Amino acid sequence: MFEIKHTLCPSCSVGCGINVILDGEEIVGTFPYKRHPVNAGKNCLNGRNSIDCFKDKFENVDLEKAIADASSEIKSNNASDVSVICSGNDSLEEIEAIKDFAESNGFNIGFYANDLKNFEDVASYDEVAHAGKVFVIGDLLYENPLIGRRIVHAKQNDAKIYAVSKNENAVTFNIADEVSISSVQEFLDKFAGEIDDSSVVVFNYVDAADDLDKIESLNCKVLPVFSKPNTKGALGIIDSKSADEMIELFDNTKLLLVFNDDVVDEFDYDFTKISKIISLSCCENETTKIANIVIPIKSWLEQDGSFVNAMGEAQKFNSVVESDNLGIIEIIEELNK
């Protein structure tokens, strides 16, 4: 019998609602949650494909042995040689548990937010749609379509759109009044005279930390959009590191524990220099492929939790299927024994 269950899309920090279609206990598809206030009946391709992680989850892994092997590795290393990687893919509850796990054991902890940071006062999605001018850094219409939809609404409301991207064929350029493929700093300097209190700067990348200071100093609202669903929430709990600081962390690590992230795909680094890697993941990725120990965890579809979306709203998500796997918090409890 078919059943529909509501949850949150994990594809980025926008926080869209999504419906998951089940045939018994089998997940067979998705469609948009029409009453959800963030996306109001729309989901992007990434959202529609978000159930793939469940279809590709690890099967027939000896969970008890994997946890025992991980515990043994942790106990055989000096605490100063162990690094724990937290992620915007983790829920608020999991991030609190990971932070406590690292701090109580004296481990190093790393969290990367794509070189972005936490802005306390950010624009709401409605403020983007009703801005007089929108300054877009990154191809938001392609990479974060449900934020892009608000930018289109602003255009329809007679806003002027300014856009910069590393891609000269950026989809956002199709609706922009002014376009640039310059650096972020050059873009902001060029149009500094146009930015006022009717403006919103929406961005999903910067070139350097100085760009963040420049954006923060502007006389307007800003909205950073993150690539992971709970990066905004994580930034409220744990300090992020720059890419260079993450590399330095890896250089000083003998045992690396990666909680629900794919650092091998994210960083240009020779991870074979690290003696042992333990990856906690619901499905295969580049990090699990090289990890010495893989501990399967519940996917977002198999648990309850909370994410904080890009505009700072805490949102609850609910499990849609049962699972024999453990969640990150339960695994941490086992590792602490």
Short mmCIF file of C-alpha atoms in Angstrom, two decimals:
data_model
loop_
_atom_site.label_atom_id
_atom_site.label_comp_id
_atom_site.label_asym_id
_atom_site.label_seq_id
_atom_site.Cartn_x
_atom_site.Cartn_y
_atom_site.Cartn_z
CA MET A 1 0.00 0.00 0.00
CA PHE A 2 1.30 3.45 -0.91
CA GLU A 3 1.93 5.98 1.85
CA ILE A 4 3.18 9.59 1.87
CA LYS A 5 5.42 10.94 4.64
CA HIS A 6 6.69 14.49 5.08
CA THR A 7 10.28 15.43 5.93
CA LEU A 8 13.00 17.94 4.99
CA CYS A 9 15.22 17.89 1.93
CA PRO A 10 18.93 17.51 2.89
CA SER A 11 20.39 18.78 -0.41
CA CYS A 12 21.41 22.28 0.74
CA SER A 13 20.62 24.83 3.45
CA VAL A 14 17.40 26.21 1.93
CA GLY A 15 15.25 23.86 4.06
CA CYS A 16 12.60 22.74 1.58
CA GLY A 17 9.86 20.35 2.58
CA ILE A 18 9.64 17.11 0.67
CA ASN A 19 7.21 14.22 0.47
CA VAL A 20 8.59 10.69 0.38
CA ILE A 21 6.52 8.00 -1.32
CA LEU A 22 6.58 4.54 0.23
CA ASP A 23 5.27 1.27 -1.09
CA GLY A 24 5.13 -0.66 2.15
CA GLU A 25 8.62 -0.14 3.61
CA GLU A 26 10.20 0.54 0.21
CA ILE A 27 10.97 4.14 -0.76
CA VAL A 28 9.88 4.53 -4.37
CA GLY A 29 9.93 8.27 -5.04
CA THR A 30 9.42 11.87 -3.94
CA PHE A 31 7.26 14.82 -4.79
CA PRO A 32 7.08 18.37 -3.39
CA TYR A 33 5.32 19.19 -0.16
CA LYS A 34 2.85 21.80 -1.40
CA ARG A 35 2.00 23.29 2.00
CA HIS A 36 5.60 23.80 3.09
CA PRO A 37 6.30 27.55 3.57
CA VAL A 38 9.85 27.43 2.17
CA ASN A 39 9.31 25.81 -1.21
CA ALA A 40 5.51 25.88 -1.58
CA GLY A 41 5.22 22.89 -3.86
CA LYS A 42 8.58 23.00 -5.63
CA ASN A 43 11.67 20.80 -5.32
CA CYS A 44 14.84 21.02 -7.39
CA LEU A 45 16.54 18.07 -9.08
CA ASN A 46 18.87 17.57 -6.11
CA GLY A 47 15.85 17.35 -3.85
CA ARG A 48 14.14 14.82 -6.07
CA ASN A 49 17.32 12.73 -6.13
CA SER A 50 17.93 13.01 -2.38
CA ILE A 51 16.53 9.53 -1.69
CA ASP A 52 19.40 7.96 -3.66
CA CYS A 53 21.48 7.77 -0.47
CA PHE A 54 18.91 5.39 0.98
CA LYS A 55 18.89 3.22 -2.13
CA ASP A 56 22.70 3.01 -2.00
CA LYS A 57 23.06 2.46 1.74
CA PHE A 58 25.45 -0.17 3.10
CA GLU A 59 24.08 -3.67 3.41
CA ASN A 60 25.42 -6.76 5.19
CA VAL A 61 28.03 -4.92 7.25
CA ASP A 62 28.98 -6.31 10.66
CA LEU A 63 28.08 -3.21 12.67
CA GLU A 64 29.18 -4.67 16.01
CA LYS A 65 32.63 -5.54 14.65
CA ALA A 66 33.02 -2.15 12.93
CA ILE A 67 32.30 -0.32 16.21
CA ALA A 68 34.62 -2.63 18.17
CA ASP A 69 37.45 -2.09 15.65
CA ALA A 70 36.91 1.67 15.75
CA SER A 71 36.95 1.68 19.56
CA SER A 72 40.19 -0.29 19.56
CA GLU A 73 41.83 2.16 17.16
CA ILE A 74 40.73 5.14 19.22
CA LYS A 75 42.12 3.66 22.45
CA SER A 76 45.45 2.78 20.80
CA ASN A 77 46.16 6.38 19.75
CA ASN A 78 47.16 9.40 21.78
CA ALA A 79 44.24 11.83 22.04
CA SER A 80 46.32 14.59 20.42
CA ASP A 81 46.74 12.44 17.29
CA VAL A 82 42.98 11.87 16.86
CA SER A 83 40.87 14.30 14.83
CA VAL A 84 37.09 14.32 14.56
CA ILE A 85 35.35 15.84 11.53
CA CYS A 86 31.90 17.32 12.06
CA SER A 87 29.64 18.28 9.14
CA GLY A 88 26.73 20.40 8.07
CA ASN A 89 25.16 17.06 7.09
CA ASP A 90 24.79 16.28 10.81
CA SER A 91 21.72 17.34 12.77
CA LEU A 92 21.87 19.84 15.63
CA GLU A 93 21.57 17.00 18.12
CA GLU A 94 24.37 15.05 16.45
CA ILE A 95 26.69 18.07 16.29
CA GLU A 96 26.26 18.65 20.03
CA ALA A 97 27.11 14.98 20.65
CA ILE A 98 30.14 15.03 18.30
CA LYS A 99 31.49 18.20 19.92
CA ASP A 100 31.10 16.71 23.40
CA PHE A 101 32.70 13.45 22.24
CA ALA A 102 35.76 15.29 20.91
CA GLU A 103 36.14 17.69 23.83
CA SER A 104 35.60 15.13 26.59
CA ASN A 105 38.23 12.84 25.07
CA GLY A 106 40.73 15.59 24.21
CA PHE A 107 40.47 15.02 20.45
CA ASN A 108 40.97 17.68 17.80
CA ILE A 109 37.81 18.73 15.99
CA GLY A 110 37.39 20.12 12.50
CA PHE A 111 34.40 21.67 10.80
CA TYR A 112 34.47 23.25 7.35
CA ALA A 113 31.78 25.66 6.11
CA ASN A 114 33.05 26.23 2.56
CA ASP A 115 35.07 29.21 3.86
CA LEU A 116 31.79 30.96 4.78
CA LYS A 117 30.87 32.07 8.27
CA ASN A 118 27.89 32.68 10.50
CA PHE A 119 26.08 35.98 9.90
CA GLU A 120 23.79 36.59 12.86
CA ASP A 121 21.37 38.95 11.08
CA VAL A 122 20.45 37.48 7.72
CA ALA A 123 17.78 38.23 5.13
CA SER A 124 14.64 36.12 5.07
CA TYR A 125 13.59 34.51 1.81
CA ASP A 126 10.68 36.99 1.60
CA GLU A 127 13.14 39.87 1.95
CA VAL A 128 15.05 38.54 -1.05
CA ALA A 129 11.84 38.37 -3.09
CA HIS A 130 10.89 41.94 -2.16
CA ALA A 131 14.32 43.59 -2.33
CA GLY A 132 14.85 46.63 -4.50
CA LYS A 133 18.20 45.27 -5.68
CA VAL A 134 19.69 41.79 -5.42
CA PHE A 135 23.43 41.19 -5.65
CA VAL A 136 24.03 37.51 -6.43
CA ILE A 137 27.42 35.86 -5.85
CA GLY A 138 27.37 32.40 -7.41
CA ASP A 139 25.01 30.70 -9.84
CA LEU A 140 22.12 30.55 -7.37
CA LEU A 141 19.45 29.87 -9.99
CA TYR A 142 21.26 26.66 -10.96
CA GLU A 143 22.89 25.58 -7.69
CA ASN A 144 20.14 26.59 -5.21
CA PRO A 145 17.00 26.86 -7.37
CA LEU A 146 14.52 27.49 -4.55
CA ILE A 147 16.53 30.55 -3.49
CA GLY A 148 16.86 31.34 -7.19
CA ARG A 149 13.06 31.35 -7.33
CA ARG A 150 13.03 34.23 -4.82
CA ILE A 151 15.51 36.12 -6.98
CA VAL A 152 13.21 35.62 -9.97
CA HIS A 153 10.32 36.93 -7.87
CA ALA A 154 12.41 40.00 -7.03
CA LYS A 155 13.02 40.53 -10.74
CA GLN A 156 9.29 40.25 -11.40
CA ASN A 157 8.78 42.86 -8.67
CA ASP A 158 11.03 45.24 -10.66
CA ALA A 159 14.22 44.68 -8.65
CA LYS A 160 17.53 45.18 -10.41
CA ILE A 161 19.70 42.04 -10.38
CA TYR A 162 23.51 42.14 -10.27
CA ALA A 163 25.35 38.82 -10.62
CA VAL A 164 28.91 37.50 -10.46
CA SER A 165 29.97 33.90 -11.10
CA LYS A 166 33.05 31.91 -11.96
CA ASN A 167 31.04 30.42 -14.83
CA GLU A 168 30.53 32.71 -17.81
CA ASN A 169 27.48 30.59 -18.77
CA ALA A 170 25.83 30.91 -15.35
CA VAL A 171 22.05 30.44 -15.45
CA THR A 172 21.64 33.43 -13.12
CA PHE A 173 23.11 35.65 -15.83
CA ASN A 174 19.94 35.06 -17.88
CA ILE A 175 17.89 37.28 -15.56
CA ALA A 176 20.61 39.69 -14.39
CA ASP A 177 20.76 43.33 -15.42
CA GLU A 178 24.50 43.49 -14.72
CA VAL A 179 26.85 40.48 -14.92
CA SER A 180 30.50 39.89 -14.10
CA ILE A 181 33.04 37.05 -14.05
CA SER A 182 35.44 39.08 -11.89
CA SER A 183 36.54 38.32 -8.35
CA VAL A 184 34.01 38.85 -5.56
CA GLN A 185 36.03 41.82 -4.27
CA GLU A 186 36.07 43.48 -7.69
CA PHE A 187 32.34 42.86 -8.10
CA LEU A 188 31.48 44.44 -4.75
CA ASP A 189 33.82 47.39 -5.36
CA LYS A 190 32.38 47.99 -8.83
CA PHE A 191 28.80 48.22 -7.58
CA ALA A 192 29.45 49.62 -4.08
CA GLY A 193 27.64 52.82 -5.00
CA GLU A 194 24.51 50.87 -5.93
CA ILE A 195 24.22 48.98 -2.63
CA ASP A 196 21.78 50.54 -0.17
CA ASP A 197 19.28 49.53 2.49
CA SER A 198 16.88 48.22 -0.17
CA SER A 199 19.51 45.70 -1.31
CA VAL A 200 20.16 42.07 -0.42
CA VAL A 201 23.43 40.25 -1.13
CA VAL A 202 22.85 36.50 -1.68
CA PHE A 203 25.91 34.28 -2.02
CA ASN A 204 27.09 30.68 -1.89
CA TYR A 205 30.85 31.26 -2.16
CA VAL A 206 33.57 33.82 -1.62
CA ASP A 207 37.15 33.98 -2.89
CA ALA A 208 38.77 34.93 0.43
CA ALA A 209 38.01 35.69 4.06
CA ASP A 210 38.34 39.40 3.29
CA ASP A 211 35.24 39.09 1.09
CA LEU A 212 33.20 38.10 4.15
CA ASP A 213 34.37 41.20 6.02
CA LYS A 214 33.47 43.32 3.00
CA ILE A 215 29.99 41.78 2.76
CA GLU A 216 29.41 42.19 6.49
CA SER A 217 30.30 45.90 6.28
CA LEU A 218 27.69 46.64 3.60
CA ASN A 219 24.63 48.72 4.39
CA CYS A 220 22.19 45.96 3.47
CA LYS A 221 20.83 42.54 4.35
CA VAL A 222 22.86 39.46 3.43
CA LEU A 223 22.00 35.78 2.94
CA PRO A 224 24.73 33.12 2.75
CA VAL A 225 23.45 29.86 1.24
CA PHE A 226 25.34 26.73 2.27
CA SER A 227 25.83 23.49 0.37
CA LYS A 228 24.84 21.32 3.35
CA PRO A 229 21.52 21.37 5.19
CA ASN A 230 22.72 22.25 8.69
CA THR A 231 25.87 24.32 8.19
CA LYS A 232 24.10 27.38 9.64
CA GLY A 233 23.14 25.31 12.68
CA ALA A 234 26.64 23.91 13.07
CA LEU A 235 28.13 27.41 12.95
CA GLY A 236 26.09 28.26 16.04
CA ILE A 237 27.66 25.36 17.94
CA ILE A 238 31.22 24.99 16.73
CA ASP A 239 33.83 27.25 15.17
CA SER A 240 34.56 26.54 11.52
CA LYS A 241 38.03 26.20 10.04
CA SER A 242 39.33 27.57 6.76
CA ALA A 243 40.43 25.18 4.03
CA ASP A 244 44.07 25.84 4.95
CA GLU A 245 43.36 25.14 8.61
CA MET A 246 41.65 21.87 7.68
CA ILE A 247 44.72 20.81 5.69
CA GLU A 248 46.92 21.64 8.68
CA LEU A 249 44.62 19.52 10.86
CA PHE A 250 44.96 16.57 8.48
CA ASP A 251 48.76 16.96 8.49
CA ASN A 252 48.78 16.54 12.28
CA THR A 253 46.38 13.60 12.42
CA LYS A 254 47.13 9.90 12.76
CA LEU A 255 43.54 8.73 13.27
CA LEU A 256 40.73 10.56 11.50
CA LEU A 257 37.05 10.05 12.37
CA VAL A 258 34.70 11.47 9.74
CA PHE A 259 31.08 11.91 10.85
CA ASN A 260 28.74 11.88 7.85
CA ASP A 261 30.94 13.82 5.43
CA ASP A 262 33.08 13.22 2.34
CA VAL A 263 36.35 15.00 3.03
CA VAL A 264 38.19 13.11 0.28
CA ASP A 265 35.88 14.61 -2.32
CA GLU A 266 35.94 18.06 -0.69
CA PHE A 267 39.68 18.62 -0.17
CA ASP A 268 42.66 18.37 -2.49
CA TYR A 269 44.78 16.41 -0.04
CA ASP A 270 46.72 13.14 0.01
CA PHE A 271 44.72 11.27 2.65
CA THR A 272 47.05 8.26 2.40
CA LYS A 273 49.35 10.28 4.72
CA ILE A 274 46.88 9.64 7.55
CA SER A 275 47.53 6.30 9.23
CA LYS A 276 43.90 5.30 9.81
CA ILE A 277 40.55 6.71 8.68
CA ILE A 278 37.19 5.77 10.23
CA SER A 279 34.17 6.89 8.22
CA LEU A 280 30.65 6.97 9.60
CA SER A 281 28.31 7.16 6.63
CA CYS A 282 24.97 5.87 5.40
CA CYS A 283 26.24 5.12 1.88
CA GLU A 284 29.42 4.85 -0.14
CA ASN A 285 31.38 7.97 -1.00
CA GLU A 286 35.00 8.83 -1.82
CA THR A 287 35.94 8.80 1.88
CA THR A 288 34.40 5.40 2.61
CA LYS A 289 36.28 3.99 -0.40
CA ILE A 290 39.64 4.66 1.24
CA ALA A 291 38.60 4.32 4.90
CA ASN A 292 40.13 1.56 7.00
CA ILE A 293 36.87 1.17 8.95
CA VAL A 294 33.37 2.05 7.77
CA ILE A 295 30.54 2.29 10.29
CA PRO A 296 27.10 2.40 8.64
CA ILE A 297 24.78 5.01 10.14
CA LYS A 298 21.14 5.89 9.77
CA SER A 299 20.37 8.12 6.81
CA TRP A 300 18.30 11.30 7.22
CA LEU A 301 15.32 9.23 6.07
CA GLU A 302 15.68 6.89 9.03
CA GLN A 303 15.77 9.31 11.96
CA ASP A 304 14.33 12.41 13.60
CA GLY A 305 16.33 15.57 14.12
CA SER A 306 16.71 19.30 13.54
CA PHE A 307 18.41 21.44 10.91
CA VAL A 308 18.78 25.24 10.80
CA ASN A 309 18.13 26.63 7.34
CA ALA A 310 19.98 29.48 5.64
CA MET A 311 17.74 32.21 7.08
CA GLY A 312 18.22 30.86 10.61
CA GLU A 313 15.00 28.92 11.20
CA ALA A 314 15.28 25.67 13.14
CA GLN A 315 13.30 22.95 11.36
CA LYS A 316 12.36 19.50 12.57
CA PHE A 317 12.60 16.51 10.25
CA ASN A 318 11.08 13.09 10.81
CA SER A 319 12.02 9.53 9.96
CA VAL A 320 10.03 7.94 7.18
CA VAL A 321 11.32 4.36 7.47
CA GLU A 322 12.66 2.10 10.21
CA SER A 323 16.30 1.03 10.28
CA ASP A 324 18.46 -1.58 12.01
CA ASN A 325 21.45 0.78 11.88
CA LEU A 326 22.39 3.06 14.74
CA GLY A 327 22.42 6.82 14.58
CA ILE A 328 25.55 8.88 15.23
CA ILE A 329 24.56 9.62 18.85
CA GLU A 330 24.06 5.93 19.59
CA ILE A 331 27.41 5.05 17.99
CA ILE A 332 29.18 7.71 20.05
CA GLU A 333 27.66 6.16 23.17
CA GLU A 334 29.15 2.81 22.14
CA LEU A 335 32.57 4.33 21.38
CA ASN A 336 32.62 6.00 24.81
CA LYS A 337 32.20 2.70 26.67
#
